[in-house]
CSV table of C-alpha atoms and ligand atoms in Angstrom, one decimal:
chain,number,residue,atom,x,y,z
A,723,UNK,CA,69.3,91.8,78.2
A,724,UNK,CA,69.1,89.2,80.9
A,725,UNK,CA,72.3,90.6,82.4
A,726,UNK,CA,70.7,94.0,82.8
A,727,UNK,CA,67.5,92.6,84.3
A,728,UNK,CA,69.4,90.6,86.8
A,729,UNK,CA,71.7,93.5,87.6
A,730,UNK,CA,68.7,95.6,88.3
A,731,UNK,CA,67.3,92.9,90.5
A,732,UNK,CA,70.4,92.7,92.7
A,733,UNK,CA,70.8,96.4,92.8
A,734,UNK,CA,67.2,96.9,93.9
A,735,UNK,CA,67.7,94.1,96.4
A,736,UNK,CA,70.8,95.7,97.7
A,737,UNK,CA,69.2,99.1,98.2
A,738,UNK,CA,66.3,97.5,100.0
A,739,UNK,CA,68.4,95.3,102.3
A,740,UNK,CA,71.3,97.7,102.9
A,741,UNK,CA,69.9,101.2,102.5
A,742,UNK,CA,71.4,102.5,99.3
A,743,UNK,CA,73.5,101.5,96.2
A,744,UNK,CA,76.4,104.0,96.5
A,745,UNK,CA,79.6,102.4,95.1
A,746,UNK,CA,78.0,98.9,94.6
A,747,UNK,CA,79.4,96.8,91.7
A,748,UNK,CA,77.7,93.9,90.0
A,749,UNK,CA,79.2,90.6,89.1
A,750,UNK,CA,78.3,87.3,87.3
A,751,UNK,CA,79.7,83.8,87.2
A,752,UNK,CA,78.2,80.9,85.1
A,753,UNK,CA,76.9,77.5,85.9
A,754,UNK,CA,78.1,74.7,83.7
A,755,UNK,CA,77.0,71.6,81.9
A,756,UNK,CA,79.4,68.7,81.4
A,757,UNK,CA,79.1,67.1,77.9
A,758,UNK,CA,81.1,64.0,78.7
A,759,UNK,CA,83.7,62.8,81.2
A,760,UNK,CA,81.7,62.2,84.4
A,761,UNK,CA,83.2,61.3,87.7
A,762,UNK,CA,86.6,61.4,86.1
A,763,UNK,CA,87.8,64.7,87.5
A,764,UNK,CA,88.7,63.4,91.0
A,765,UNK,CA,90.4,60.4,89.3
A,766,UNK,CA,92.9,62.6,87.3
A,767,UNK,CA,91.0,61.9,84.1
A,768,UNK,CA,89.6,64.2,81.4
A,769,UNK,CA,86.4,66.2,81.4
A,770,UNK,CA,84.6,68.2,78.7
A,771,UNK,CA,82.3,70.8,80.3
A,772,UNK,CA,81.2,74.2,79.1
A,773,UNK,CA,80.1,77.3,81.0
A,774,UNK,CA,76.5,78.4,80.5
A,775,UNK,CA,74.9,81.8,79.9
A,776,UNK,CA,72.9,81.2,83.1
A,777,UNK,CA,74.5,81.4,86.5
A,778,UNK,CA,74.6,83.6,89.6
A,779,UNK,CA,74.7,87.4,89.9
A,780,UNK,CA,75.9,89.6,92.8
A,781,UNK,CA,75.8,93.2,93.9
A,782,UNK,CA,78.5,93.8,96.5
A,783,UNK,CA,80.3,96.6,98.4
A,784,UNK,CA,83.1,96.7,101.0
A,785,UNK,CA,82.3,97.7,104.5
A,786,UNK,CA,84.5,99.5,107.0
A,787,UNK,CA,84.2,97.0,109.8
A,788,UNK,CA,84.7,93.2,109.9
A,789,UNK,CA,81.0,92.3,109.4
A,790,UNK,CA,79.8,90.3,106.3
A,791,UNK,CA,76.2,90.4,105.4
A,792,UNK,CA,74.6,88.1,102.7
A,793,UNK,CA,71.2,88.0,101.1
A,794,UNK,CA,70.0,85.6,98.4
A,795,UNK,CA,67.0,86.9,96.5
A,796,UNK,CA,66.2,83.3,95.5
A,797,UNK,CA,65.2,82.3,99.0
A,798,UNK,CA,63.1,83.9,101.7
A,799,UNK,CA,64.8,84.2,105.0
A,800,UNK,CA,68.2,83.9,103.4
A,801,UNK,CA,69.7,86.8,105.2
A,802,UNK,CA,72.8,86.0,107.2
A,803,UNK,CA,75.2,88.2,109.2
A,804,UNK,CA,78.6,87.0,110.2
A,805,UNK,CA,82.1,88.3,110.5
A,806,UNK,CA,85.6,87.7,109.3
A,807,UNK,CA,86.3,86.4,112.8
A,808,UNK,CA,83.7,83.7,112.4
A,809,UNK,CA,84.9,81.6,109.5
A,810,UNK,CA,83.9,78.2,111.0
A,811,UNK,CA,83.5,75.4,108.4
A,812,UNK,CA,80.2,73.7,107.8
A,813,UNK,CA,78.3,75.8,110.4
A,814,UNK,CA,74.6,74.6,110.0
A,815,UNK,CA,73.4,78.1,111.0
A,816,UNK,CA,75.2,79.7,108.1
A,817,UNK,CA,73.1,77.7,105.5
A,818,UNK,CA,73.9,78.7,101.9
A,819,UNK,CA,76.4,81.3,103.1
A,820,UNK,CA,78.9,78.5,103.8
A,821,UNK,CA,79.8,78.8,100.1
A,822,UNK,CA,80.8,82.5,100.1
A,823,UNK,CA,82.2,82.2,103.6
A,824,UNK,CA,84.3,79.2,102.4
A,825,UNK,CA,85.7,81.3,99.6
A,826,UNK,CA,86.7,84.1,102.0
A,827,UNK,CA,88.3,81.4,104.2
A,828,UNK,CA,90.2,79.9,101.2
A,829,UNK,CA,91.5,83.4,100.3
A,830,UNK,CA,92.7,84.0,103.8
A,831,UNK,CA,94.3,80.6,103.9
A,832,UNK,CA,96.4,81.7,100.9
A,833,UNK,CA,97.5,84.8,102.6
A,834,UNK,CA,95.0,87.1,101.0
A,835,UNK,CA,93.5,88.6,104.1
A,836,UNK,CA,90.4,90.9,103.9
A,837,UNK,CA,90.9,94.0,106.0
A,838,UNK,CA,87.2,94.7,106.1
A,839,UNK,CA,84.0,92.8,105.5
A,840,UNK,CA,81.4,93.4,102.8
A,841,UNK,CA,77.7,93.3,102.0
A,842,UNK,CA,76.5,91.0,99.1
A,843,UNK,CA,73.2,90.3,97.5
A,844,UNK,CA,72.9,87.5,95.0
A,845,UNK,CA,70.4,86.1,92.6
A,846,UNK,CA,70.7,83.0,90.4
A,847,UNK,CA,68.9,81.9,87.3
A,848,UNK,CA,70.2,78.4,87.4
A,849,UNK,CA,68.1,75.7,89.0
A,850,UNK,CA,70.1,74.9,92.1
A,851,UNK,CA,70.8,71.5,93.3
A,852,UNK,CA,70.2,70.1,89.8
A,853,UNK,CA,73.7,69.3,88.7
A,854,UNK,CA,74.4,72.5,86.8
A,855,UNK,CA,76.7,73.6,89.5
A,856,UNK,CA,75.0,76.6,91.1
A,857,UNK,CA,77.4,76.0,94.0
A,858,UNK,CA,80.5,76.4,91.9
A,859,UNK,CA,79.0,79.4,90.2
A,860,UNK,CA,78.4,81.0,93.7
A,861,UNK,CA,82.0,80.2,94.7
A,862,UNK,CA,83.6,81.6,91.5
A,863,UNK,CA,81.3,84.6,91.7
A,864,UNK,CA,82.4,85.3,95.3
A,865,UNK,CA,86.1,84.8,94.4
A,866,UNK,CA,85.8,87.1,91.4
A,867,UNK,CA,84.0,89.8,93.4
A,868,UNK,CA,86.6,89.6,96.2
A,869,UNK,CA,89.5,89.9,93.7
A,870,UNK,CA,87.8,93.0,92.2
A,871,UNK,CA,86.8,94.7,95.4
A,872,UNK,CA,90.1,94.0,97.3
A,873,UNK,CA,92.5,94.1,94.4
A,874,UNK,CA,93.9,90.6,95.0
A,875,UNK,CA,96.3,89.4,92.3
A,876,UNK,CA,94.8,86.0,91.5
A,877,UNK,CA,94.2,84.5,88.0
A,878,UNK,CA,90.9,82.8,87.1
A,879,UNK,CA,92.4,79.4,87.3
A,880,UNK,CA,93.3,80.0,90.9
A,881,UNK,CA,89.8,81.2,91.5
A,882,UNK,CA,88.7,77.7,90.4
A,883,UNK,CA,91.1,76.0,92.9
A,884,UNK,CA,89.9,78.4,95.7
A,885,UNK,CA,86.3,77.5,94.9
A,886,UNK,CA,87.1,73.8,95.1
A,887,UNK,CA,88.9,74.3,98.4
A,888,UNK,CA,85.8,76.0,99.7
A,889,UNK,CA,83.6,73.2,98.5
A,890,UNK,CA,85.8,70.4,99.8
A,891,UNK,CA,87.1,71.8,103.0
A,892,UNK,CA,84.5,74.3,104.2
A,893,UNK,CA,81.4,72.6,102.8
A,894,UNK,CA,82.3,69.0,103.1
A,895,UNK,CA,81.7,67.9,99.5
A,896,UNK,CA,84.8,66.2,98.0
A,897,UNK,CA,84.1,67.3,94.4
A,898,UNK,CA,86.9,67.4,91.8
A,899,UNK,CA,88.0,70.5,90.0
A,900,UNK,CA,85.7,70.4,87.0
A,901,UNK,CA,82.8,72.5,88.1
A,902,UNK,CA,84.8,75.5,89.4
A,903,UNK,CA,87.2,75.3,86.5
A,904,UNK,CA,84.4,75.3,83.9
A,905,UNK,CA,82.8,78.3,85.6
A,906,UNK,CA,86.0,80.3,86.1
A,907,UNK,CA,87.5,79.5,82.6
A,908,UNK,CA,84.3,79.5,80.5
A,909,UNK,CA,84.4,80.7,76.9
A,910,UNK,CA,81.4,81.5,74.7
A,911,UNK,CA,80.6,78.7,72.2
A,912,UNK,CA,83.5,76.6,73.4
A,913,UNK,CA,83.7,73.5,75.6
A,914,UNK,CA,86.8,73.0,77.8
A,915,UNK,CA,88.8,69.9,77.2
A,916,UNK,CA,90.5,69.6,80.6
A,917,UNK,CA,93.1,67.1,81.9
A,918,UNK,CA,92.4,67.1,85.6
A,919,UNK,CA,95.8,65.5,86.3
A,920,UNK,CA,97.7,68.6,85.6
A,921,UNK,CA,95.0,71.2,84.7
A,922,UNK,CA,96.3,71.5,81.1
A,923,UNK,CA,93.4,72.3,78.8
A,924,UNK,CA,92.3,73.5,75.5
A,925,UNK,CA,89.1,75.2,74.2
A,926,UNK,CA,87.1,73.2,71.7
A,927,UNK,CA,84.7,75.2,69.5
A,928,UNK,CA,81.2,73.8,69.6
A,929,UNK,CA,79.4,74.4,66.3
A,930,UNK,CA,75.9,72.9,66.6
A,931,UNK,CA,74.5,74.0,63.3
A,932,UNK,CA,70.8,73.1,63.3
A,933,UNK,CA,71.0,71.6,66.8
A,934,UNK,CA,70.6,72.7,70.4
A,935,UNK,CA,71.9,71.5,73.8
A,936,UNK,CA,68.8,70.6,75.9
A,937,UNK,CA,69.1,70.2,79.6
A,938,UNK,CA,66.3,68.2,81.2
A,939,UNK,CA,65.8,68.5,85.0
A,940,UNK,CA,64.4,65.4,86.8
A,941,UNK,CA,63.1,67.8,89.5
A,942,UNK,CA,63.9,65.0,92.0
A,943,UNK,CA,63.8,66.4,95.5
A,944,UNK,CA,65.5,64.3,98.0
A,945,UNK,CA,69.0,63.5,97.1
A,946,UNK,CA,71.9,62.0,99.1
A,947,UNK,CA,74.4,63.5,96.7
A,948,UNK,CA,77.2,64.5,99.0
A,949,UNK,CA,77.4,61.2,100.9
A,950,UNK,CA,77.0,59.0,97.8
A,951,UNK,CA,79.5,61.2,95.9
A,952,UNK,CA,82.1,60.9,98.7
A,953,UNK,CA,81.5,57.1,98.8
A,954,UNK,CA,82.3,56.8,95.1
A,955,UNK,CA,85.4,58.9,95.5
A,956,UNK,CA,86.6,56.7,98.3
A,957,UNK,CA,86.0,53.5,96.3
A,958,UNK,CA,88.1,54.9,93.4
A,959,UNK,CA,90.8,56.0,95.8
A,960,UNK,CA,91.0,52.5,97.3
A,961,UNK,CA,91.0,50.9,93.9
A,962,UNK,CA,93.8,53.2,92.9
A,963,UNK,CA,96.0,52.4,95.9
A,964,UNK,CA,95.8,48.7,94.9
A,965,UNK,CA,96.5,49.4,91.2
A,966,UNK,CA,99.5,51.5,92.3
A,967,UNK,CA,101.1,48.3,93.7
A,968,UNK,CA,101.5,47.1,90.0
A,969,UNK,CA,101.4,50.3,87.9
A,970,UNK,CA,103.3,53.6,88.1
A,971,UNK,CA,100.3,55.9,88.1
A,972,UNK,CA,99.1,58.9,90.0
A,973,UNK,CA,95.4,58.5,89.2
A,974,UNK,CA,93.0,56.0,87.5
A,975,UNK,CA,92.9,58.5,84.6
A,976,UNK,CA,96.5,57.5,83.8
A,977,UNK,CA,95.5,54.0,82.9
A,978,UNK,CA,94.7,52.9,79.4
A,979,UNK,CA,91.9,50.4,79.0
A,980,UNK,CA,94.5,47.7,78.1
A,981,UNK,CA,96.5,48.4,81.3
A,982,UNK,CA,93.4,48.4,83.4
A,983,UNK,CA,92.2,45.0,81.9
A,984,UNK,CA,95.7,43.5,82.3
A,985,UNK,CA,96.0,44.4,86.0
A,986,UNK,CA,92.4,44.9,87.3
A,987,UNK,CA,92.5,41.7,89.4
A,988,UNK,CA,94.7,43.4,92.0
A,989,UNK,CA,91.6,45.3,93.0
A,990,UNK,CA,90.2,42.9,95.5
A,991,UNK,CA,86.7,44.3,96.0
A,992,UNK,CA,84.4,43.4,93.1
A,993,UNK,CA,82.4,46.6,93.5
A,994,UNK,CA,85.5,48.8,93.6
A,995,UNK,CA,86.8,47.1,90.5
A,996,UNK,CA,83.6,48.0,88.6
A,997,UNK,CA,83.7,51.6,89.8
A,998,UNK,CA,87.4,51.9,88.7
A,999,UNK,CA,86.4,50.4,85.3
A,1000,UNK,CA,83.9,53.3,84.8
A,1001,UNK,CA,86.7,55.9,85.6
A,1002,UNK,CA,89.1,54.3,83.1
A,1003,UNK,CA,86.6,53.7,80.3
A,1004,UNK,CA,84.9,57.1,80.8
A,1005,UNK,CA,88.2,58.8,80.4
A,1006,UNK,CA,88.8,57.0,77.1
A,1007,UNK,CA,85.3,57.9,75.9
A,1008,UNK,CA,86.1,61.5,76.7
A,1009,UNK,CA,89.3,61.4,74.6
A,1010,UNK,CA,87.4,59.7,71.8
A,1011,UNK,CA,84.5,62.1,72.0
A,1012,UNK,CA,86.7,65.2,71.6
A,1013,UNK,CA,88.5,63.5,68.7
A,1014,UNK,CA,85.1,62.8,67.1
A,1015,UNK,CA,84.0,66.4,67.6
A,1016,UNK,CA,87.2,67.7,66.0
A,1017,UNK,CA,86.7,65.4,63.0
A,1018,UNK,CA,83.2,66.7,62.7
A,1019,UNK,CA,81.6,63.3,63.6
A,1020,UNK,CA,78.8,64.4,65.8
A,1021,UNK,CA,77.0,61.1,65.4
A,1022,UNK,CA,80.0,59.4,67.1
A,1023,UNK,CA,80.1,62.1,69.8
A,1024,UNK,CA,76.4,61.3,70.5
A,1025,UNK,CA,77.0,57.6,70.7
A,1026,UNK,CA,79.8,58.1,73.2
A,1027,UNK,CA,77.4,60.3,75.3
A,1028,UNK,CA,74.9,57.4,75.3
A,1029,UNK,CA,77.6,54.9,76.3
A,1030,UNK,CA,78.7,57.3,79.1
A,1031,UNK,CA,75.2,57.1,80.5
A,1032,UNK,CA,75.1,53.3,80.3
A,1033,UNK,CA,78.4,53.1,82.2
A,1034,UNK,CA,77.2,55.6,84.9
A,1035,UNK,CA,74.0,53.5,85.2
A,1036,UNK,CA,75.5,50.0,85.2
A,1037,UNK,CA,79.1,50.4,86.5
A,1038,UNK,CA,79.1,53.5,88.5
A,1039,UNK,CA,75.5,53.2,89.8
A,1040,UNK,CA,74.8,56.9,90.1
A,1041,UNK,CA,71.7,57.3,87.8
A,1042,UNK,CA,68.5,56.1,89.3
A,1043,UNK,CA,65.1,55.6,87.6
A,1044,UNK,CA,64.5,59.3,87.0
A,1045,UNK,CA,67.7,59.9,85.0
A,1046,UNK,CA,67.4,56.5,83.3
A,1047,UNK,CA,63.8,57.3,82.2
A,1048,UNK,CA,64.9,60.6,80.7
A,1049,UNK,CA,68.0,59.3,78.8
A,1050,UNK,CA,66.5,56.0,77.7
A,1051,UNK,CA,63.4,57.7,76.3
A,1052,UNK,CA,65.6,60.3,74.6
A,1053,UNK,CA,67.6,57.6,72.8
A,1054,UNK,CA,64.5,56.5,71.0
A,1055,UNK,CA,63.5,59.9,69.7
A,1056,UNK,CA,64.4,60.7,66.1
A,1057,UNK,CA,66.8,63.6,65.8
A,1058,UNK,CA,68.5,63.1,69.2
A,1059,UNK,CA,72.2,63.0,68.7
A,1060,UNK,CA,73.0,61.8,72.2
A,1061,UNK,CA,71.7,62.0,75.8
A,1062,UNK,CA,73.2,61.3,79.2
A,1063,UNK,CA,73.1,62.3,82.8
A,1064,UNK,CA,75.3,65.2,83.6
A,1065,UNK,CA,76.8,66.2,87.0
A,1066,UNK,CA,77.1,64.1,90.1
A,1067,UNK,CA,73.9,62.0,89.4
A,1068,UNK,CA,71.2,60.6,91.7
A,1069,UNK,CA,68.8,63.1,90.3
A,1070,UNK,CA,69.7,66.4,88.7
A,1071,UNK,CA,69.7,66.7,84.9
A,1072,UNK,CA,70.4,65.0,81.6
A,1073,UNK,CA,72.1,66.8,78.8
A,1074,UNK,CA,71.0,66.0,75.2
A,1075,UNK,CA,72.0,67.2,71.8
A,1076,UNK,CA,68.9,67.5,69.7
A,1077,UNK,CA,68.2,68.6,66.2
A,1078,UNK,CA,66.2,71.8,66.0
A,1079,UNK,CA,63.3,70.2,64.2
A,1080,UNK,CA,63.1,67.4,66.7
A,1081,UNK,CA,63.0,69.5,69.9
A,1082,UNK,CA,59.2,69.7,70.1
A,1083,UNK,CA,58.9,66.0,69.6
A,1084,UNK,CA,61.7,65.4,72.1
A,1085,UNK,CA,59.9,67.4,74.8
A,1086,UNK,CA,56.6,65.8,74.2
A,1087,UNK,CA,57.9,62.2,74.2
A,1088,UNK,CA,60.4,62.5,77.0
A,1089,UNK,CA,58.0,64.7,79.1
A,1090,UNK,CA,55.2,62.2,78.7
A,1091,UNK,CA,57.3,59.1,79.4
A,1092,UNK,CA,58.7,60.8,82.5
A,1093,UNK,CA,55.4,61.9,83.9
A,1094,UNK,CA,53.8,58.5,83.3
A,1095,UNK,CA,56.6,56.6,85.0
A,1096,UNK,CA,57.8,59.0,87.7
A,1097,UNK,CA,54.5,60.8,88.5
A,1098,UNK,CA,55.6,64.4,88.2
A,1099,UNK,CA,57.0,66.6,85.5
A,1100,UNK,CA,60.5,67.1,84.3
A,1101,UNK,CA,61.6,70.6,83.0
A,1102,UNK,CA,63.4,71.4,79.8
A,1103,UNK,CA,65.9,74.2,79.3
A,1104,UNK,CA,67.6,75.0,76.0
A,1105,UNK,CA,71.0,76.3,77.1
A,1106,UNK,CA,73.8,78.3,75.4
A,1107,UNK,CA,77.5,78.2,76.1
A,1108,UNK,CA,78.7,81.4,77.6
A,1109,UNK,CA,81.8,83.2,79.0
A,1110,UNK,CA,83.3,82.9,82.5
A,1111,UNK,CA,82.9,85.4,85.3
A,1112,UNK,CA,82.7,89.1,84.7
A,1113,UNK,CA,81.7,92.5,85.9
A,1114,UNK,CA,78.3,93.5,84.8
A,1115,UNK,CA,78.6,97.1,83.7
B,1306,ADP,P1,74.4,72.3,92.3
B,1306,ADP,O1,75.8,72.8,92.5
B,1306,ADP,O2,74.4,71.1,91.3
B,1306,ADP,O3,73.4,73.3,91.9
B,1306,ADP,P2,74.6,71.8,95.1
B,1306,ADP,O4,73.8,71.0,96.0
B,1306,ADP,O5,76.1,71.5,95.0
B,1306,ADP,O6,73.9,71.7,93.7
B,1306,ADP,O7,74.5,73.4,95.4
B,1306,ADP,C1,73.3,74.0,95.7
B,1306,ADP,C2,73.4,74.9,96.9
B,1306,ADP,O8,74.2,76.0,96.5
B,1306,ADP,C3,72.1,75.4,97.4
B,1306,ADP,O9,71.5,74.5,98.3
B,1306,ADP,C4,72.6,76.7,98.1
B,1306,ADP,O10,73.2,76.4,99.4
B,1306,ADP,C5,73.7,77.1,97.2
B,1306,ADP,N1,73.2,78.1,96.2
B,1306,ADP,C6,73.4,78.0,94.9
B,1306,ADP,N2,72.8,79.1,94.3
B,1306,ADP,C7,72.2,79.9,95.3
B,1306,ADP,C8,71.5,81.1,95.3
B,1306,ADP,N3,71.2,81.7,94.2
B,1306,ADP,N4,71.1,81.6,96.5
B,1306,ADP,C9,71.5,80.9,97.6
B,1306,ADP,N5,72.1,79.8,97.7
B,1306,ADP,C10,72.5,79.2,96.5
B,1307,MG,MG1,77.4,71.8,93.4
């Protein structure tokens, strides 16, 4: 139902902006929520995200010249016109279109040249900038649409790598592979247990009988996400280089807790040692959480979610008062299985698993505590786990 409404919105938008709808196709790619395994993906560790039923929709059509025109129905004044001869990274004038342009650039870099440009109208139903990866959904959406329109032979997993390339090298955010992988490889009612060291993965069914996944948005406006994110990544890389002088490892994710504790003193900087500790312990928590889920022990899964938040708060230092207020209040509410920040941090959202009969109480208590402490409202979304990118017929 939502799919058809959104399809109609992009088709109407397309006709209004570009004259008619002749030969236009519609596409969708999901956002994602990460259940556990945060800031482990660029450390070669494990993550456990799932694609959502919300994401970004596009209507697109090839042109017969080299022009590319983009419109987002989510923003006024979003229209941008550019060309295949103008793929300049991080162009401030390009605004949001640096994401789709970056994807075109990453295709061309891999030898998949577009002969002609295209027109594209998008609309998202995912709150953007909130840690649910609207940017990855936009990248995977663009890649999926290009594959379909131009007939490129590229599997979904490669669409994830292309999206990450666009985000890292065209948009300047050094994110790991998790977001794009979750969007490109999503499967209804399953989370993806991914080893980012070699991209091996398995789907894990999520049966939440009598429970829901609740995402709570801090609605925090000013974030320094990219610079802070890149700083954490650099700290881990430096810690890794020192660990590699004593251990034969490719990433911090290769270290067991015992190995880390035995050798951690080679990391000379106190702060970097603590950041590395998060990466190692969070990786282990992710392995333990998936094992607990498989054993049907949701209580343990929830405790590991809470411990993840504590580590992100105390060791990795990426939470802040808004996310802490949400998670710490949630922990005290009866019927909450677990609650933690999700995504990069510094604002954005928490993810909580909440029993059905506790959801109203959860919203009331968390909403009130947040408003009292922070001064404005948070927003709640009950989310469902959906499939990866697709054509909307
Ligand atoms: P997140 O990926 O967590 O949502 P980011 O800051 O990484 O947050 O990405 C948000 C950015 O992605 C927006 O500022 C915008 O540039 C782009 N974006 C995402 N969805 C849309 C959309 N529907 N229309 C236009 N731009 C979008
Ligand atoms: Mg993003």
